[in-house]
């Protein structure tokens, strides 16, 4: 079955430390890939997206993600986390054959001082 | 900066009652989406409009949910009757065109609690 998996429900990172959030997908072909962030009481905001080309994608707020076809992964990274990055992060995919975003269950990021 | 507006932000209703949510997309955005986000899960698309036409409502429980976008601008999502399992965040999003090319902008959501 087609699915999006975010294996980490919660992650705690110290401020200034690096961050990697995992996302794996299960689709027959390479789908379109997205990362969104949701801050408390707010809607989702697009951080970055991958359609094709360079497998390292740069996004807003200093985030980047790397598409690895062999691992069916699209992990989100940030070299130095700020307290304001505390939020919930969602990976989403869209099969190229039809238009519908499918979201993972999210990873809640906590930033410790 | 233009934003997607939603109201109300919070709604508490008793089961079997009717409830309605309103969304005003960013001006000029032809595509409008309604998502449901159950606590601990990611958003799930309920319905997608292109102007006033429904493009995808395959996940909309049509026995109790309805959505309209009569003039191709703002939209209303209705639940009648509400059930306990409908408690969730209802998110509206809009985009200039199809989301493959254009970013979806999300509103703050309406949190529904059914008692």
PDB file of C-alpha atoms in Angstrom:
ATOM      1  CA  UNK A   1       0.000   0.000   0.000  1.00  0.00           C
ATOM      2  CA  UNK A   2       1.145   3.536  -0.708  1.00  0.00           C
ATOM      3  CA  UNK A   3       2.216   5.331   2.456  1.00  0.00           C
ATOM      4  CA  UNK A   4       4.298   8.025   4.084  1.00  0.00           C
ATOM      5  CA  UNK A   5       6.139   7.211   7.284  1.00  0.00           C
ATOM      6  CA  UNK A   6       7.624   9.566   9.815  1.00  0.00           C
ATOM      7  CA  UNK A   7       9.087   7.154  12.349  1.00  0.00           C
ATOM      8  CA  UNK A   8       9.810   9.687  15.078  1.00  0.00           C
ATOM      9  CA  UNK A   9       6.791  11.036  16.945  1.00  0.00           C
ATOM     10  CA  UNK A  10       8.865  13.365  19.120  1.00  0.00           C
ATOM     11  CA  UNK A  11      12.434  14.612  18.880  1.00  0.00           C
ATOM     12  CA  UNK A  12      14.242  16.817  21.387  1.00  0.00           C
ATOM     13  CA  UNK A  13      17.262  18.782  20.227  1.00  0.00           C
ATOM     14  CA  UNK A  14      19.415  21.240  22.099  1.00  0.00           C
ATOM     15  CA  UNK A  15      19.453  24.759  20.767  1.00  0.00           C
ATOM     16  CA  UNK A  16      22.378  25.130  18.383  1.00  0.00           C
ATOM     17  CA  UNK A  17      22.601  21.429  17.656  1.00  0.00           C
ATOM     18  CA  UNK A  18      21.921  19.883  14.266  1.00  0.00           C
ATOM     19  CA  UNK A  19      18.613  18.326  13.335  1.00  0.00           C
ATOM     20  CA  UNK A  20      17.492  15.532  11.057  1.00  0.00           C
ATOM     21  CA  UNK A  21      13.861  14.485  10.701  1.00  0.00           C
ATOM     22  CA  UNK A  22      13.157  11.276   8.853  1.00  0.00           C
ATOM     23  CA  UNK A  23      10.611  10.607   6.154  1.00  0.00           C
ATOM     24  CA  UNK A  24      10.154   7.435   4.145  1.00  0.00           C
ATOM     25  CA  UNK A  25       7.623   6.772   1.444  1.00  0.00           C
ATOM     26  CA  UNK A  26       6.280   3.744  -0.280  1.00  0.00           C
ATOM     27  CA  UNK A  27       5.204   4.419  -3.846  1.00  0.00           C
ATOM     28  CA  UNK A  28       5.828   2.677  -7.136  1.00  0.00           C
ATOM     29  CA  UNK A  29       7.517   5.655  -8.737  1.00  0.00           C
ATOM     30  CA  UNK A  30       9.264   8.690  -7.335  1.00  0.00           C
ATOM     31  CA  UNK A  31       6.528  10.979  -6.063  1.00  0.00           C
ATOM     32  CA  UNK A  32       6.623  14.697  -5.521  1.00  0.00           C
ATOM     33  CA  UNK A  33       7.928  15.361  -1.990  1.00  0.00           C
ATOM     34  CA  UNK A  34       7.222  18.170   0.473  1.00  0.00           C
ATOM     35  CA  UNK A  35       8.024  19.255   4.011  1.00  0.00           C
ATOM     36  CA  UNK A  36       5.622  21.479   5.967  1.00  0.00           C
ATOM     37  CA  UNK A  37       5.892  23.035   9.425  1.00  0.00           C
ATOM     38  CA  UNK A  38       2.971  23.714  11.751  1.00  0.00           C
ATOM     39  CA  UNK A  39       3.450  26.017  14.711  1.00  0.00           C
ATOM     40  CA  UNK A  40       0.941  25.934  17.579  1.00  0.00           C
ATOM     41  CA  UNK A  41      -2.309  27.616  16.643  1.00  0.00           C
ATOM     42  CA  UNK A  42      -1.203  28.186  13.087  1.00  0.00           C
ATOM     43  CA  UNK A  43      -1.706  26.586   9.733  1.00  0.00           C
ATOM     44  CA  UNK A  44       0.911  24.675   7.815  1.00  0.00           C
ATOM     45  CA  UNK A  45       3.730  26.443   6.019  1.00  0.00           C
ATOM     46  CA  UNK A  46       5.699  24.950   3.144  1.00  0.00           C
ATOM     47  CA  UNK A  47       9.404  24.600   3.945  1.00  0.00           C
ATOM     48  CA  UNK A  48      10.591  23.010   0.716  1.00  0.00           C
ATOM     49  CA  UNK A  49       9.641  20.650  -2.088  1.00  0.00           C
ATOM     50  CA  UNK A  50      11.282  18.226  -4.491  1.00  0.00           C
ATOM     51  CA  UNK A  51       9.992  17.419  -7.940  1.00  0.00           C
ATOM     52  CA  UNK A  52      13.112  16.406  -9.870  1.00  0.00           C
ATOM     53  CA  UNK A  53      16.730  17.368 -10.462  1.00  0.00           C
ATOM     54  CA  UNK A  54      19.226  18.097  -7.737  1.00  0.00           C
ATOM     55  CA  UNK A  55      18.512  15.738  -4.845  1.00  0.00           C
ATOM     56  CA  UNK A  56      19.555  18.287  -2.212  1.00  0.00           C
ATOM     57  CA  UNK A  57      16.838  20.890  -1.859  1.00  0.00           C
ATOM     58  CA  UNK A  58      17.178  24.173  -0.025  1.00  0.00           C
ATOM     59  CA  UNK A  59      14.185  25.646   1.738  1.00  0.00           C
ATOM     60  CA  UNK A  60      13.179  28.531   3.926  1.00  0.00           C
ATOM     61  CA  UNK A  61      14.352  29.160   7.487  1.00  0.00           C
ATOM     62  CA  UNK A  62      17.688  27.426   6.850  1.00  0.00           C
ATOM     63  CA  UNK A  63      16.211  23.985   6.214  1.00  0.00           C
ATOM     64  CA  UNK A  64      17.307  21.542   3.555  1.00  0.00           C
ATOM     65  CA  UNK A  65      16.244  18.050   2.546  1.00  0.00           C
ATOM     66  CA  UNK A  66      17.896  15.272   0.616  1.00  0.00           C
ATOM     67  CA  UNK A  67      16.065  12.862  -1.640  1.00  0.00           C
ATOM     68  CA  UNK A  68      17.560   9.376  -1.670  1.00  0.00           C
ATOM     69  CA  UNK A  69      15.883   7.157  -4.230  1.00  0.00           C
ATOM     70  CA  UNK A  70      17.636   3.986  -3.046  1.00  0.00           C
ATOM     71  CA  UNK A  71      16.285   4.477   0.465  1.00  0.00           C
ATOM     72  CA  UNK A  72      12.900   5.951  -0.508  1.00  0.00           C
ATOM     73  CA  UNK A  73      13.672   8.758   1.902  1.00  0.00           C
ATOM     74  CA  UNK A  74      13.384  12.518   2.024  1.00  0.00           C
ATOM     75  CA  UNK A  75      14.946  13.586   5.311  1.00  0.00           C
ATOM     76  CA  UNK A  76      14.826  17.150   6.564  1.00  0.00           C
ATOM     77  CA  UNK A  77      17.938  18.736   8.054  1.00  0.00           C
ATOM     78  CA  UNK A  78      19.063  21.919   9.704  1.00  0.00           C
ATOM     79  CA  UNK A  79      22.643  22.531  10.852  1.00  0.00           C
ATOM     80  CA  UNK A  80      21.798  24.643  13.903  1.00  0.00           C
ATOM     81  CA  UNK A  81      18.390  24.631  15.554  1.00  0.00           C
ATOM     82  CA  UNK A  82      16.857  27.752  17.079  1.00  0.00           C
ATOM     83  CA  UNK A  83      14.264  27.773  19.834  1.00  0.00           C
ATOM     84  CA  UNK A  84      11.757  29.175  17.352  1.00  0.00           C
ATOM     85  CA  UNK A  85      12.013  25.961  15.312  1.00  0.00           C
ATOM     86  CA  UNK A  86       9.971  24.113  17.933  1.00  0.00           C
ATOM     87  CA  UNK A  87       6.889  22.975  16.011  1.00  0.00           C
ATOM     88  CA  UNK A  88       5.393  19.972  14.285  1.00  0.00           C
ATOM     89  CA  UNK A  89       6.886  18.918  10.989  1.00  0.00           C
ATOM     90  CA  UNK A  90       5.012  17.020   8.313  1.00  0.00           C
ATOM     91  CA  UNK A  91       6.375  15.190   5.336  1.00  0.00           C
ATOM     92  CA  UNK A  92       3.965  14.926   2.419  1.00  0.00           C
ATOM     93  CA  UNK A  93       4.038  13.146  -0.903  1.00  0.00           C
ATOM     94  CA  UNK A  94       1.988  13.296  -4.057  1.00  0.00           C
ATOM     95  CA  UNK A  95       2.047  10.524  -6.625  1.00  0.00           C
ATOM     96  CA  UNK A  96       2.816  11.920 -10.033  1.00  0.00           C
ATOM     97  CA  UNK A  97      -0.183  10.180 -11.537  1.00  0.00           C
ATOM     98  CA  UNK A  98      -2.808  12.198  -9.701  1.00  0.00           C
ATOM     99  CA  UNK A  99      -3.072  15.280  -7.617  1.00  0.00           C
ATOM    100  CA  UNK A 100      -3.478  14.680  -3.914  1.00  0.00           C
ATOM    101  CA  UNK A 101      -1.100  15.412  -1.083  1.00  0.00           C
ATOM    102  CA  UNK A 102      -0.705  12.572   1.412  1.00  0.00           C
ATOM    103  CA  UNK A 103       0.731  13.649   4.741  1.00  0.00           C
ATOM    104  CA  UNK A 104       2.739  11.678   7.255  1.00  0.00           C
ATOM    105  CA  UNK A 105       1.725  11.622  10.902  1.00  0.00           C
ATOM    106  CA  UNK A 106       4.195  14.335  11.834  1.00  0.00           C
ATOM    107  CA  UNK A 107       7.208  14.737  14.125  1.00  0.00           C
ATOM    108  CA  UNK A 108       7.017  17.128  17.020  1.00  0.00           C
ATOM    109  CA  UNK A 109      10.291  18.969  17.554  1.00  0.00           C
ATOM    110  CA  UNK A 110      11.160  20.180  21.034  1.00  0.00           C
ATOM    111  CA  UNK A 111      14.138  22.489  21.493  1.00  0.00           C
ATOM    112  CA  UNK A 112      15.894  22.484  24.838  1.00  0.00           C
ATOM    113  CA  UNK A 113      18.006  25.403  26.088  1.00  0.00           C
TER     114      UNK A 113
ATOM    115  CA  UNK B   1       0.712  39.829   3.671  1.00  0.00           C
ATOM    116  CA  UNK B   2      -2.408  38.101   2.370  1.00  0.00           C
ATOM    117  CA  UNK B   3      -3.664  35.197   4.454  1.00  0.00           C
ATOM    118  CA  UNK B   4      -6.321  32.526   4.338  1.00  0.00           C
ATOM    119  CA  UNK B   5      -9.051  33.392   6.808  1.00  0.00           C
ATOM    120  CA  UNK B   6     -11.121  30.843   8.670  1.00  0.00           C
ATOM    121  CA  UNK B   7     -13.929  31.169  11.157  1.00  0.00           C
ATOM    122  CA  UNK B   8     -14.716  30.282  13.774  1.00  0.00           C
ATOM    123  CA  UNK B   9     -11.353  29.359  15.262  1.00  0.00           C
ATOM    124  CA  UNK B  10     -12.966  27.103  17.836  1.00  0.00           C
ATOM    125  CA  UNK B  11     -16.321  25.380  17.876  1.00  0.00           C
ATOM    126  CA  UNK B  12     -17.905  23.152  20.487  1.00  0.00           C
ATOM    127  CA  UNK B  13     -21.078  21.395  19.509  1.00  0.00           C
ATOM    128  CA  UNK B  14     -23.179  18.506  20.703  1.00  0.00           C
ATOM    129  CA  UNK B  15     -23.481  15.383  18.640  1.00  0.00           C
ATOM    130  CA  UNK B  16     -26.368  15.359  16.171  1.00  0.00           C
ATOM    131  CA  UNK B  17     -26.161  19.140  15.807  1.00  0.00           C
ATOM    132  CA  UNK B  18     -25.240  20.922  12.595  1.00  0.00           C
ATOM    133  CA  UNK B  19     -22.008  22.883  12.326  1.00  0.00           C
ATOM    134  CA  UNK B  20     -20.503  25.030   9.584  1.00  0.00           C
ATOM    135  CA  UNK B  21     -17.050  26.388   8.908  1.00  0.00           C
ATOM    136  CA  UNK B  22     -16.145  29.284   6.665  1.00  0.00           C
ATOM    137  CA  UNK B  23     -13.012  29.917   4.634  1.00  0.00           C
ATOM    138  CA  UNK B  24     -11.928  32.980   2.696  1.00  0.00           C
ATOM    139  CA  UNK B  25      -8.933  32.186   0.488  1.00  0.00           C
ATOM    140  CA  UNK B  26      -6.255  34.566  -0.644  1.00  0.00           C
ATOM    141  CA  UNK B  27      -7.603  36.875  -3.317  1.00  0.00           C
ATOM    142  CA  UNK B  28      -7.048  35.495  -6.802  1.00  0.00           C
ATOM    143  CA  UNK B  29      -6.491  31.906  -5.690  1.00  0.00           C
ATOM    144  CA  UNK B  30      -8.555  29.626  -7.898  1.00  0.00           C
ATOM    145  CA  UNK B  31      -7.914  26.404  -6.000  1.00  0.00           C
ATOM    146  CA  UNK B  32      -9.318  25.831  -2.532  1.00  0.00           C
ATOM    147  CA  UNK B  33      -8.834  22.803  -0.293  1.00  0.00           C
ATOM    148  CA  UNK B  34     -10.505  21.572   2.883  1.00  0.00           C
ATOM    149  CA  UNK B  35      -8.481  19.211   5.082  1.00  0.00           C
ATOM    150  CA  UNK B  36      -9.308  17.385   8.295  1.00  0.00           C
ATOM    151  CA  UNK B  37      -6.530  16.860  10.816  1.00  0.00           C
ATOM    152  CA  UNK B  38      -7.248  14.430  13.606  1.00  0.00           C
ATOM    153  CA  UNK B  39      -5.094  14.837  16.705  1.00  0.00           C
ATOM    154  CA  UNK B  40      -1.790  13.043  16.239  1.00  0.00           C
ATOM    155  CA  UNK B  41      -2.207  12.660  12.497  1.00  0.00           C
ATOM    156  CA  UNK B  42      -1.403  14.601   9.387  1.00  0.00           C
ATOM    157  CA  UNK B  43      -4.020  16.507   7.409  1.00  0.00           C
ATOM    158  CA  UNK B  44      -6.268  14.518   5.102  1.00  0.00           C
ATOM    159  CA  UNK B  45      -7.842  16.116   2.054  1.00  0.00           C
ATOM    160  CA  UNK B  46     -11.622  16.220   2.231  1.00  0.00           C
ATOM    161  CA  UNK B  47     -12.461  18.272  -0.848  1.00  0.00           C
ATOM    162  CA  UNK B  48     -10.712  20.324  -3.514  1.00  0.00           C
ATOM    163  CA  UNK B  49     -12.313  23.086  -5.577  1.00  0.00           C
ATOM    164  CA  UNK B  50     -11.133  24.635  -8.798  1.00  0.00           C
ATOM    165  CA  UNK B  51     -13.060  27.894  -8.911  1.00  0.00           C
ATOM    166  CA  UNK B  52     -16.614  26.805  -8.041  1.00  0.00           C
ATOM    167  CA  UNK B  53     -16.246  23.220  -9.242  1.00  0.00           C
ATOM    168  CA  UNK B  54     -15.380  20.218  -7.100  1.00  0.00           C
ATOM    169  CA  UNK B  55     -12.222  18.532  -8.388  1.00  0.00           C
ATOM    170  CA  UNK B  56     -11.884  15.844  -5.719  1.00  0.00           C
ATOM    171  CA  UNK B  57     -14.268  14.911  -2.931  1.00  0.00           C
ATOM    172  CA  UNK B  58     -13.440  11.230  -2.758  1.00  0.00           C
ATOM    173  CA  UNK B  59     -12.648  11.386   0.981  1.00  0.00           C
ATOM    174  CA  UNK B  60     -15.625  13.541   1.935  1.00  0.00           C
ATOM    175  CA  UNK B  61     -18.221  11.586   3.969  1.00  0.00           C
ATOM    176  CA  UNK B  62     -21.078  12.720   1.811  1.00  0.00           C
ATOM    177  CA  UNK B  63     -23.804  11.350   4.056  1.00  0.00           C
ATOM    178  CA  UNK B  64     -23.076  14.078   6.586  1.00  0.00           C
ATOM    179  CA  UNK B  65     -20.537  16.481   5.077  1.00  0.00           C
ATOM    180  CA  UNK B  66     -21.137  19.033   2.360  1.00  0.00           C
ATOM    181  CA  UNK B  67     -18.992  21.758   0.883  1.00  0.00           C
ATOM    182  CA  UNK B  68     -19.734  24.603  -1.448  1.00  0.00           C
ATOM    183  CA  UNK B  69     -17.934  27.443  -3.143  1.00  0.00           C
ATOM    184  CA  UNK B  70     -20.796  29.103  -4.931  1.00  0.00           C
ATOM    185  CA  UNK B  71     -19.064  32.111  -6.472  1.00  0.00           C
ATOM    186  CA  UNK B  72     -15.645  30.580  -6.676  1.00  0.00           C
ATOM    187  CA  UNK B  73     -14.337  32.701  -3.828  1.00  0.00           C
ATOM    188  CA  UNK B  74     -15.145  31.836  -0.216  1.00  0.00           C
ATOM    189  CA  UNK B  75     -16.275  28.402   0.857  1.00  0.00           C
ATOM    190  CA  UNK B  76     -18.360  26.715   3.529  1.00  0.00           C
ATOM    191  CA  UNK B  77     -17.927  23.224   4.924  1.00  0.00           C
ATOM    192  CA  UNK B  78     -20.931  21.805   6.764  1.00  0.00           C
ATOM    193  CA  UNK B  79     -21.429  18.780   8.959  1.00  0.00           C
ATOM    194  CA  UNK B  80     -24.935  17.566   9.723  1.00  0.00           C
ATOM    195  CA  UNK B  81     -25.327  15.764  12.019  1.00  0.00           C
ATOM    196  CA  UNK B  82     -22.033  15.981  13.864  1.00  0.00           C
ATOM    197  CA  UNK B  83     -20.646  12.816  15.431  1.00  0.00           C
ATOM    198  CA  UNK B  84     -18.088  12.378  18.200  1.00  0.00           C
ATOM    199  CA  UNK B  85     -15.542  11.152  15.667  1.00  0.00           C
ATOM    200  CA  UNK B  86     -15.715  14.449  13.810  1.00  0.00           C
ATOM    201  CA  UNK B  87     -13.707  16.171  16.541  1.00  0.00           C
ATOM    202  CA  UNK B  88     -10.648  17.448  14.708  1.00  0.00           C
ATOM    203  CA  UNK B  89      -8.958  20.503  13.236  1.00  0.00           C
ATOM    204  CA  UNK B  90     -10.437  21.572   9.917  1.00  0.00           C
ATOM    205  CA  UNK B  91      -7.928  23.359   7.734  1.00  0.00           C
ATOM    206  CA  UNK B  92      -8.578  25.396   4.644  1.00  0.00           C
ATOM    207  CA  UNK B  93      -5.877  26.084   2.089  1.00  0.00           C
ATOM    208  CA  UNK B  94      -5.724  27.915  -1.200  1.00  0.00           C
ATOM    209  CA  UNK B  95      -3.362  28.160  -4.128  1.00  0.00           C
ATOM    210  CA  UNK B  96      -3.125  30.167  -7.313  1.00  0.00           C
ATOM    211  CA  UNK B  97      -3.353  27.017  -9.388  1.00  0.00           C
ATOM    212  CA  UNK B  98      -2.730  23.348  -8.996  1.00  0.00           C
ATOM    213  CA  UNK B  99      -0.472  22.590  -6.072  1.00  0.00           C
ATOM    214  CA  UNK B 100       2.207  20.981  -8.199  1.00  0.00           C
ATOM    215  CA  UNK B 101       3.167  24.397  -9.490  1.00  0.00           C
ATOM    216  CA  UNK B 102       1.854  26.744  -6.864  1.00  0.00           C
ATOM    217  CA  UNK B 103       2.286  26.637  -3.106  1.00  0.00           C
ATOM    218  CA  UNK B 104      -0.715  25.896  -0.911  1.00  0.00           C
ATOM    219  CA  UNK B 105      -1.294  28.521   1.763  1.00  0.00           C
ATOM    220  CA  UNK B 106      -3.039  27.271   4.882  1.00  0.00           C
ATOM    221  CA  UNK B 107      -5.371  29.080   7.216  1.00  0.00           C
ATOM    222  CA  UNK B 108      -5.133  28.751  11.010  1.00  0.00           C
ATOM    223  CA  UNK B 109      -7.878  26.138  11.109  1.00  0.00           C
ATOM    224  CA  UNK B 110     -11.090  25.592  13.030  1.00  0.00           C
ATOM    225  CA  UNK B 111     -10.837  23.246  15.971  1.00  0.00           C
ATOM    226  CA  UNK B 112     -14.077  21.321  16.371  1.00  0.00           C
ATOM    227  CA  UNK B 113     -15.015  19.500  19.547  1.00  0.00           C
ATOM    228  CA  UNK B 114     -18.117  17.333  19.471  1.00  0.00           C
ATOM    229  CA  UNK B 115     -19.537  16.411  22.887  1.00  0.00           C
TER     230      UNK B 115
END
